[in-house]
Coordinates of C-alpha atoms and ligand atoms in Angstrom, one line a residue:
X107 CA 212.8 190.3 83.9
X108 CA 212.4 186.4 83.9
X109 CA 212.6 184.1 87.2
X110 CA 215.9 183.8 88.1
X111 CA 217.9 181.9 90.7
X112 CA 220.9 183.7 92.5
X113 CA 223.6 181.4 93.3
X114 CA 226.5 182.4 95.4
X115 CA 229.7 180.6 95.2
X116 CA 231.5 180.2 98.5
X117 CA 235.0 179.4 96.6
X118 CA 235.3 182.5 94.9
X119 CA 232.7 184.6 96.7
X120 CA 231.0 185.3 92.9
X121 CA 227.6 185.7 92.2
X122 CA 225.5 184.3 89.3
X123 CA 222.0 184.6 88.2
X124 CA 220.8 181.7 86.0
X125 CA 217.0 181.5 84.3
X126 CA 214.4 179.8 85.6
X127 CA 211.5 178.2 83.6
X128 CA 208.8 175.8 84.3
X129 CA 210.3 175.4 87.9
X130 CA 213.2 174.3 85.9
X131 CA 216.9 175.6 85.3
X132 CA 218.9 174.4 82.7
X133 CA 222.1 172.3 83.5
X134 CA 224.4 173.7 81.0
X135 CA 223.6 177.7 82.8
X136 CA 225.5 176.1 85.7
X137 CA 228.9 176.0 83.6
X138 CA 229.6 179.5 83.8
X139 CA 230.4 178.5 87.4
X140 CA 233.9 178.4 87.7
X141 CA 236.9 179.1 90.0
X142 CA 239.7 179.9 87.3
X143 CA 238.9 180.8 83.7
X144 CA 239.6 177.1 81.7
X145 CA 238.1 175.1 84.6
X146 CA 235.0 172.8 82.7
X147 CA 232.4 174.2 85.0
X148 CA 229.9 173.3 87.7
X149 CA 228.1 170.3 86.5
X150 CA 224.9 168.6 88.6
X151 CA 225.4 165.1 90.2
X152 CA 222.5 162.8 89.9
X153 CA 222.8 159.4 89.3
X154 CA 219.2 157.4 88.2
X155 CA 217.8 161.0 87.3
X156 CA 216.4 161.2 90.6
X157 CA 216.0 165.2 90.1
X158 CA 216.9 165.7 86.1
X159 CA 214.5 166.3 83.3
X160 CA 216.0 164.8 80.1
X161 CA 213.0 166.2 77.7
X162 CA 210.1 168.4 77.5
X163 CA 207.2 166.1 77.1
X164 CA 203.4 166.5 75.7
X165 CA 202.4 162.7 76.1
X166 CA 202.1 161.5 79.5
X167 CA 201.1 163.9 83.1
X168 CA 202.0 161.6 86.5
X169 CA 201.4 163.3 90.1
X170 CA 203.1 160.6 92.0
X171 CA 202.0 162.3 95.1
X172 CA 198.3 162.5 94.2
X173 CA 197.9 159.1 92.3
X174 CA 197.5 160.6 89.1
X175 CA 198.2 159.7 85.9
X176 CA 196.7 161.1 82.6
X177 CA 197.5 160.5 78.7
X178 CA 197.7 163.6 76.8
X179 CA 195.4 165.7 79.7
X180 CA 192.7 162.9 79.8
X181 CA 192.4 161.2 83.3
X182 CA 193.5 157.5 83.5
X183 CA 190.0 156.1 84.7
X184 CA 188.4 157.4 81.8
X185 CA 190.2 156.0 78.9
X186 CA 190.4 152.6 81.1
X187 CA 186.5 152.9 81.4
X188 CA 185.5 154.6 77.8
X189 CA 188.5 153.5 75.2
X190 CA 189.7 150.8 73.1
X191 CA 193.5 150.4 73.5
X192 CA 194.4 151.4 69.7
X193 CA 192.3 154.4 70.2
X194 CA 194.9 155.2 73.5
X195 CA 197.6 154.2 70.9
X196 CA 196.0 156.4 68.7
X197 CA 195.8 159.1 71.1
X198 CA 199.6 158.7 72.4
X199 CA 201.1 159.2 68.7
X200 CA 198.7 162.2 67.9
X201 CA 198.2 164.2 70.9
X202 CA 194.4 163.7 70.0
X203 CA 191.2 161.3 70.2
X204 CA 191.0 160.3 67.2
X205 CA 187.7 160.9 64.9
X206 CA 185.6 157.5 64.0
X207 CA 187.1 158.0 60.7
X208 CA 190.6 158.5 62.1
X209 CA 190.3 155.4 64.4
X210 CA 188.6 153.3 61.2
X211 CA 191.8 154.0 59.2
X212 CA 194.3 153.7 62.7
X213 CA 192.3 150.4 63.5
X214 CA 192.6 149.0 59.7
X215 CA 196.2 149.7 59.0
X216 CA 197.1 148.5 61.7
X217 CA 195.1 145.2 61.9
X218 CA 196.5 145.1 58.0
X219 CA 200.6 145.3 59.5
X220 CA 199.8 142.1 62.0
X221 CA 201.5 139.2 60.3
X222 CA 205.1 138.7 60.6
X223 CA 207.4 137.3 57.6
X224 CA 208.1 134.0 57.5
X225 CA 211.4 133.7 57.9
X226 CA 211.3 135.7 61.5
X227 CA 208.9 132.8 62.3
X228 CA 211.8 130.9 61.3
X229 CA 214.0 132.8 63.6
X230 CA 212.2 132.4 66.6
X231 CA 211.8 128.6 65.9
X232 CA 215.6 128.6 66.8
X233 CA 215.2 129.2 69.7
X234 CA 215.1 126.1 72.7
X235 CA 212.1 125.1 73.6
X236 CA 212.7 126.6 77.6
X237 CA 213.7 130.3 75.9
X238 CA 212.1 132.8 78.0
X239 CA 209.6 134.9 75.7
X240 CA 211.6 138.2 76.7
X241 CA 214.6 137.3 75.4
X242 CA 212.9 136.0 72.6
X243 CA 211.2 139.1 72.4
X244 CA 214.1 141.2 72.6
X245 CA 215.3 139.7 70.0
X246 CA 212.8 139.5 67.5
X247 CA 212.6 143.0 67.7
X248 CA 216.0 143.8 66.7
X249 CA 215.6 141.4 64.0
X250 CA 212.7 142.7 62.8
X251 CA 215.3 145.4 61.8
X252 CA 217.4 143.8 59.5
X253 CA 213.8 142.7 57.5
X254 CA 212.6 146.7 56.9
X255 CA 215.3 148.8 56.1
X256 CA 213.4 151.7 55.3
X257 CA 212.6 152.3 59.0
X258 CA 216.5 153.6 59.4
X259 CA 214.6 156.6 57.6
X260 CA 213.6 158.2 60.6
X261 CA 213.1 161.9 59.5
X262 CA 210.6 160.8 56.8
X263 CA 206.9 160.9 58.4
X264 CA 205.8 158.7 55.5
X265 CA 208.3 156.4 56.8
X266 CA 208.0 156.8 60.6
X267 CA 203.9 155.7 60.0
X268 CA 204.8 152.6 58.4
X269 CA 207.3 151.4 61.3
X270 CA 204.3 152.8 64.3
X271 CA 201.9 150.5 62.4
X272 CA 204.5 147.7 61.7
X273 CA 205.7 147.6 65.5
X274 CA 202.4 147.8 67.1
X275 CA 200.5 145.4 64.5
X276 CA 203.2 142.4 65.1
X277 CA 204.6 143.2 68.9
X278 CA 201.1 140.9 69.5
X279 CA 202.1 138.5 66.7
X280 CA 205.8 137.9 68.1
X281 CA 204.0 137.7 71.6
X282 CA 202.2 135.0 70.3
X283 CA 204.3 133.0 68.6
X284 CA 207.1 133.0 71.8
X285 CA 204.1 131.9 74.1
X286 CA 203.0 128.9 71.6
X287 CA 206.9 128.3 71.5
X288 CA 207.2 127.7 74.7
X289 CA 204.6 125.5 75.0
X290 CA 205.5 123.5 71.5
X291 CA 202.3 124.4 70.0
X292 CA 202.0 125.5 66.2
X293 CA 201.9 129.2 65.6
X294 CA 198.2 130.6 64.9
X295 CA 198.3 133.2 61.8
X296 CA 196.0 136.6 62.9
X297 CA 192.6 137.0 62.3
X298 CA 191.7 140.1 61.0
X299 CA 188.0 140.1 62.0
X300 CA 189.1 139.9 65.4
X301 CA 189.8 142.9 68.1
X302 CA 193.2 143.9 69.1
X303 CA 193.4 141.5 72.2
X304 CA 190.3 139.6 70.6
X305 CA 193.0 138.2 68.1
X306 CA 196.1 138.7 70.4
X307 CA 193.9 135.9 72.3
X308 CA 193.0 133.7 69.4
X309 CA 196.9 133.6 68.0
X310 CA 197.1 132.3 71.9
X311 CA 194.8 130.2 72.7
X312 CA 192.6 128.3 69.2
X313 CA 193.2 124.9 68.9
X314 CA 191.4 122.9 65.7
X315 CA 188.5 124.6 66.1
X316 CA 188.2 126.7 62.5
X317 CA 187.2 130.0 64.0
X318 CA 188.8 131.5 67.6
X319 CA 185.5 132.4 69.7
X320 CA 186.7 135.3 71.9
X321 CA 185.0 135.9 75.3
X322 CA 183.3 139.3 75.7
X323 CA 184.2 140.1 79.3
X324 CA 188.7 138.7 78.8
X325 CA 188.5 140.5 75.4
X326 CA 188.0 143.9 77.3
X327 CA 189.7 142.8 80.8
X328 CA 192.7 142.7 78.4
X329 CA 191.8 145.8 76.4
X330 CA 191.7 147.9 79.7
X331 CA 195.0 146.3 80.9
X332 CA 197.2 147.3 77.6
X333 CA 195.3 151.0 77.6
X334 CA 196.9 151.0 81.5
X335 CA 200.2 150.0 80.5
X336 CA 200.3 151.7 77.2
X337 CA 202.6 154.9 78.6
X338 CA 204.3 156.0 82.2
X339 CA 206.5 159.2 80.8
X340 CA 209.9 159.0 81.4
X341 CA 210.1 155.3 82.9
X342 CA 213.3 153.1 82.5
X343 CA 212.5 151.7 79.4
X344 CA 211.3 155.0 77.5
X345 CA 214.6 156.6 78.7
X346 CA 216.2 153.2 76.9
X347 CA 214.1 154.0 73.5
X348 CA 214.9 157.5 73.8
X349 CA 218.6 157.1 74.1
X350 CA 218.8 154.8 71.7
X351 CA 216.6 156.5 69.3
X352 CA 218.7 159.6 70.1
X353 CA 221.8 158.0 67.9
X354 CA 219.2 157.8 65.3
X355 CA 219.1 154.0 65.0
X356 CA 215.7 152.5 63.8
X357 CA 213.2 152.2 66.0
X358 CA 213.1 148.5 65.7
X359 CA 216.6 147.8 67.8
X360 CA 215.4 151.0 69.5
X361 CA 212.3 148.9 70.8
X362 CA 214.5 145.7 71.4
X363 CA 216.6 148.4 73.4
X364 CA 213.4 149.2 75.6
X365 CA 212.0 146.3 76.0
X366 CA 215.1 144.7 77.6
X367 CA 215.0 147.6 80.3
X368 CA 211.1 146.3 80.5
X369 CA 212.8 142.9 81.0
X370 CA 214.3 143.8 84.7
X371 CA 212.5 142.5 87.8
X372 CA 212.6 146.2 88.9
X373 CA 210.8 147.3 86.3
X374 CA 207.8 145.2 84.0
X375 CA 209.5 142.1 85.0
X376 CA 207.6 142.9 88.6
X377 CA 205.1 141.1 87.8
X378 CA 206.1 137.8 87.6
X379 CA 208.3 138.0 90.6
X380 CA 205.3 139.1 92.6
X381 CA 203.3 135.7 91.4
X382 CA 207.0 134.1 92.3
X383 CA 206.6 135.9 96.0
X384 CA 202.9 134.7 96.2
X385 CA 203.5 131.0 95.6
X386 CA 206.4 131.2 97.8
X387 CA 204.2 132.4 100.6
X388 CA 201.6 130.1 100.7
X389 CA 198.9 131.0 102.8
X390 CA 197.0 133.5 104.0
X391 CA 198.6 132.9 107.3
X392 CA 201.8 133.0 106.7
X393 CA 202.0 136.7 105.3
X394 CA 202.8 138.4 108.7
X395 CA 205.9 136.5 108.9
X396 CA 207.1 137.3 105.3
X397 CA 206.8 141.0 105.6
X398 CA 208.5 140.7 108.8
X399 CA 211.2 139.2 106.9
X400 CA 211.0 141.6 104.4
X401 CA 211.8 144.2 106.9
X402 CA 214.0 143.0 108.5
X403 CA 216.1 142.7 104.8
X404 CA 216.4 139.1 104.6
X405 CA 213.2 138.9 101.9
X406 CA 214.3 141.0 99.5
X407 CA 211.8 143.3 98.9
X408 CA 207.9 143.4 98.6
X409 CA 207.6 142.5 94.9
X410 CA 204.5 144.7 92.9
X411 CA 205.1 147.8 96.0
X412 CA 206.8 151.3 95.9
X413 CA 207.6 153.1 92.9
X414 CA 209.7 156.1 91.6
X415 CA 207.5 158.6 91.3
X416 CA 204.1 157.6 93.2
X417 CA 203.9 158.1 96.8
X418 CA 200.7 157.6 97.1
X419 CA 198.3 154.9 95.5
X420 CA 199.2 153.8 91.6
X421 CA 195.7 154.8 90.2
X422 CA 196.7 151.3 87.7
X423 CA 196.5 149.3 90.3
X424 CA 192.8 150.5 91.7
X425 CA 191.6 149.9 88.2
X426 CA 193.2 146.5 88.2
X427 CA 192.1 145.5 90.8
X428 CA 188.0 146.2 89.9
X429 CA 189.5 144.3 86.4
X430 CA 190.4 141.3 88.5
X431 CA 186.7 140.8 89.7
X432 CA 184.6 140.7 86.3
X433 CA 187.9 138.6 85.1
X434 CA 187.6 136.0 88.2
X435 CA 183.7 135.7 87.4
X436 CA 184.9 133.9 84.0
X437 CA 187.6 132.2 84.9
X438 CA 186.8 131.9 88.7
X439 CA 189.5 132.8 91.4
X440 CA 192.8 132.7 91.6
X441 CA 193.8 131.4 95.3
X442 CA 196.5 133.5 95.3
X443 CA 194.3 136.7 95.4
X444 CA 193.0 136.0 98.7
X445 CA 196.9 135.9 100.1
X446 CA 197.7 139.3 98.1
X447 CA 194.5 140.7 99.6
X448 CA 196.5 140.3 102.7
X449 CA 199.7 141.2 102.2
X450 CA 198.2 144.8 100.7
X451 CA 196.4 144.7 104.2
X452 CA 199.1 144.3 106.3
X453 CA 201.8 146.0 104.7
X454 CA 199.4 149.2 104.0
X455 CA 199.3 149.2 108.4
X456 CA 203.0 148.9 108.4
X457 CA 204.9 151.8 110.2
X458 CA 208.1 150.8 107.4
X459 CA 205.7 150.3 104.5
X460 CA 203.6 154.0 105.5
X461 CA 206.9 156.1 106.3
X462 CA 208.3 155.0 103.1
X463 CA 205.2 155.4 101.0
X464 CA 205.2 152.3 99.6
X465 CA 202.3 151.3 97.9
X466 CA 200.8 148.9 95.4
X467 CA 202.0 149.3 91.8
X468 CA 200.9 148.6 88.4
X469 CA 202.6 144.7 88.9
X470 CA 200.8 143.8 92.2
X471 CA 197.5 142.5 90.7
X472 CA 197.9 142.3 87.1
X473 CA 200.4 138.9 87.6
X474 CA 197.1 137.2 89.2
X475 CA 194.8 138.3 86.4
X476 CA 197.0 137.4 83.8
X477 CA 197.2 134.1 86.0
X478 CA 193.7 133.3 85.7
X479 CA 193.6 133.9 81.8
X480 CA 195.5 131.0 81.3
X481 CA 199.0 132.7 80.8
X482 CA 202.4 131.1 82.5
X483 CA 204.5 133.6 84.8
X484 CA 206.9 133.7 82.2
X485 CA 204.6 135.6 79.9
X486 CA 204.2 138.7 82.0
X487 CA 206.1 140.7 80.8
X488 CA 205.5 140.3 77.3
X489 CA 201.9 141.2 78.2
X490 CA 203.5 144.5 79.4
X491 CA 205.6 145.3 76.6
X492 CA 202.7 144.8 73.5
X493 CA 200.7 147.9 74.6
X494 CA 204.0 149.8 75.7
X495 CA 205.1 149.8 72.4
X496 CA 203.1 153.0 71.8
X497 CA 204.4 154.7 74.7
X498 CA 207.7 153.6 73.9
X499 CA 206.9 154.8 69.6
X500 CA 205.4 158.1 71.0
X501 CA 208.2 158.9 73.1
X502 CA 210.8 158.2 70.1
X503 CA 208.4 160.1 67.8
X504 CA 209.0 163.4 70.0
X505 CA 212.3 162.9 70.6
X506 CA 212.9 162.8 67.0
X507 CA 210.6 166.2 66.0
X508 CA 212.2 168.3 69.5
X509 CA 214.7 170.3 68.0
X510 CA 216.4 170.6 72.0
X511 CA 217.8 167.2 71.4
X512 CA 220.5 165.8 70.4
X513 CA 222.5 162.4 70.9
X514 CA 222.1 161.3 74.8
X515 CA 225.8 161.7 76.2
X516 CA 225.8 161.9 79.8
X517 CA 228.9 163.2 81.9
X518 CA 230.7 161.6 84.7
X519 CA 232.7 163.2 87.9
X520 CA 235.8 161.5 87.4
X521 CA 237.4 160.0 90.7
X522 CA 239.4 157.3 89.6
X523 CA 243.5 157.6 88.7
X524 CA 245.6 160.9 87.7
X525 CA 247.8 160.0 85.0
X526 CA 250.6 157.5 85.3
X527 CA 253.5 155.9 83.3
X528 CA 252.6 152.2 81.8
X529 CA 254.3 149.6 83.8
X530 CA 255.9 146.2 81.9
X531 CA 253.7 142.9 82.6
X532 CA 256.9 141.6 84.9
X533 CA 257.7 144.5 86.7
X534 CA 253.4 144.7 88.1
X535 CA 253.8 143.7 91.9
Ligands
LIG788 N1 209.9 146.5 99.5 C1 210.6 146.8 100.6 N2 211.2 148.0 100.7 C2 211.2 148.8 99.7 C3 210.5 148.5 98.5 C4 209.8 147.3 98.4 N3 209.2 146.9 97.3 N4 210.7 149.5 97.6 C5 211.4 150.4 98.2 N5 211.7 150.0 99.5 C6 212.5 150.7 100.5 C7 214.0 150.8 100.2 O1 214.6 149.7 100.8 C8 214.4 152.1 100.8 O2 214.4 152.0 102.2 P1 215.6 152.7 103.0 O3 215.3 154.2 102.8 O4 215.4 152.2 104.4 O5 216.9 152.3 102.4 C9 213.2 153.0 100.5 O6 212.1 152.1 100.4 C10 213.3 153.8 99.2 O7 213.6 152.8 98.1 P2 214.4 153.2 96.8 O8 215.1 151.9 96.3 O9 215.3 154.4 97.1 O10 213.3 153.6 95.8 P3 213.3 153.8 94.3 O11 212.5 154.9 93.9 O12 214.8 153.8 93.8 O13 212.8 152.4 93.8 C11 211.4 150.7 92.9 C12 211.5 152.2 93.1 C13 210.1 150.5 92.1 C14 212.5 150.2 92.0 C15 211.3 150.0 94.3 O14 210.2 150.5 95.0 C16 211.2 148.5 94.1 O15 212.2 147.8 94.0 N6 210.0 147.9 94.1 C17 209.8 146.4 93.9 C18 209.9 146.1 92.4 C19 208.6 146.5 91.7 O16 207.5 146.3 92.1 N7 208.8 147.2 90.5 C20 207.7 147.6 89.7 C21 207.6 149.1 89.6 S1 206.1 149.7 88.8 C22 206.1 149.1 87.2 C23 207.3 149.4 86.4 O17 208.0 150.4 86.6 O18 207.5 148.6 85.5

């Protein structure tokens, strides 16, 4: 006989035996749970899925209290230290490394999907010149939807190849072109003898010069950041593609859908709030006090610390911060590193900060490095979502091919009014 769990139920003094799997039950075995015959059944409470699986996954393993995090079995550190990001994308999306064949073919489609048509780059010229590149982000994205309607074809493989390479070949391209927005410069086409993040920097940064000449050492720092943000299982914004994805929409509004959950300063828009909370500080010397505001609730909280599931060190942030230093002997050092140095210090001693497990996340130190590359606060995020896209594609891809799933439909315990007769306008005291 399978694992089961005995529940007794104190209203009606029954007994019921429901299976257990994985260390899992499922929520629909509770129904049978009932005090008279054509009650609905016991259902499980648990707003923000602090305790719920929604999916059986393959992608992403996290051990929030152990700091680990692995893609498809293979430890973090590794693919940050050996790996190109497409060959992570790569990796996401097929549940294997690929071959050197395999990543020729993945590396050429995709640098072959990069440009965007030209009336989106008319699009996004709409937009004012202060637009934040998130919303214009978000946006683009769902426009990009109404420009390739073959992707609503979502149960065609054919189909679903053309939208992965589409989506992650342009995310960069959209990036781009809401960055140069923003600063009124013209739009820089890709070049396709560049990198990934070799020409994600050149449709940045190139000026008149003819030809974009990438440096070695910010080509890879930003390599090694996208493979680190590239998945994170069941975060906010991968619930958002699932769920969306889930109605079968396309996965181009499914990936505007996602990367406005991104958007939120509790989730990838942490990183510019922390640069926001470093400026604000100051000085070195003045960090004491702002934790001890921080504490004591009037701060707000401690921007780029404490996460959902680790309790324990975010193995991203170690590896951003060895990133930081070969990035700070290019570009030199970013003042404020020196004042987040402390803050880590001091809040990492902190009874409140160590009894909640509150550590440095992802978002603590990638806002300086992105800092010292040249890139405005308001660009953070975007830097998160380009490399996410895969997580984001990979989690939609699974959802799609599990035949558990269906539509995402949560239910609610109803509390509010029992049924009562409609009262006229005038007689409403
Ligand atoms: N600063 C101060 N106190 C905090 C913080 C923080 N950053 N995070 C959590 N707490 C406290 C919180 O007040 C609560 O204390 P108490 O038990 O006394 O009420 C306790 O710790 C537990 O907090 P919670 O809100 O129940 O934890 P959660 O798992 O719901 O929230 C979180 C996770 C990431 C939203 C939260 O830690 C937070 O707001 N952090 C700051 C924003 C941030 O850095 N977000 C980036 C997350 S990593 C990248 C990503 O997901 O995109």
């Amino acid at each position: 006989m399978s694992d089961q769990l005995l529940i007794k139920d104190s209203r009606t003094n029954k007994e019921f035996s429901v299976p257990i799997t994985n260390d899992t039950i499922k929520a629909t075995d509770l129904r049978q749970i009932k005090v008279k015959d054509d009650d609905f059944g016991m259902m499980t409470y648990d707003p923000a899925f602090m305790n719920t699986a929604s999916c059986v996954s393959r992608i992403t393993y996290i051990d929030g209290d152990k700091g680990i995090l692995r893609y498809r079995g293979y430890p973090i550190d590794q693919l940050a230290e050996k790996c190109s990001y497409l060959e992570v994308a790569y990796l996401l999306l097929h549940g294997e490394l690929p071959t050197k064949v395999q990543l020729e073919n993945w590396t050429y489609s995709i640098t072959h999907h990069t440009l965007i048509h030209e009336n989106i780059k008319k699009f996004m010229d709409g937009f004012n010149y202060d637009a934040h590149p998130m919303g214009m982000l978000v946006s683009t994205l769902a426009a990009m939807s109404t420009f390739y309607p073959d992707s609503k074809n979502i149960f065609s493989a054919e189909s679903r190849q053309m939208q992965i390479y589409r989506l992650i070949g342009k995310v960069p391209t959209i990036a781009a072109f809401a960055f140069r927005h923003h600063l009124g410069q013209p739009y820089v086409y890709p070049d396709n003898d560049l990198s990934y993040p070799g020409n994600f920097l050149s449709m940045l940064f190139k000026m008149t010069e003819p030809k974009y000449k990438v440096n070695p050492v910010l080509e890879r720092a930003l390599d090694i950041l996208f493979i680190l943000h590239a998945d994170h299982e069941q975060n906010c914004s991968a619930n958002v593609m699932r769920s969306i994805g889930s109605s079968q929409a396309d996965p181009f509004v499914s990936a505007a859908g996602a990367a406005a959950a991104l958007y939120g300063p509790l989730h990838g828009g942490a990183n510019e709030q922390v640069l926001r909370m470093l400026r604000e500080i100051g000085s070195k010397d003045k960090v004491a006090d702002f934790v001890k505001k921080i504490k004591s609730g009037e701060g707000g909280r401690l921007m780029g610390f404490g996460h959902r599931v680790y309790k324990n060190y975010d193995p991203r942030a170690k590896i951003i911060k060895t990133t930081a230093e070969s990035v700070f002997e290019v570009t030199g050092k970013n003042p404020l590193l020196e004042i987040a140095i402390e803050l880590e210090r001091i809040a990492l001693q902190d009874e409140y900060f160590v009894k909640r497990k509150l550590y440095p996340n992802v978002d603590f130190y990638s806002g300086i490095i992105y800092e010292a590359l040249g890139f405005p606060s308001e660009v953070f995020t975007v830097l998160f979502a380009i490399p996410r896209m895969s997580g984001w594609l990979a989690q939609w891809q699974e959802l799609l091919l599990d035949p558990d799933q269906k539509i995402a439909r949560p239910r609610q315990v109803y509390l509010g009014s029992g049924e009562r007769n409609f009262v006229p306008v005038e007689k409403r005291g």
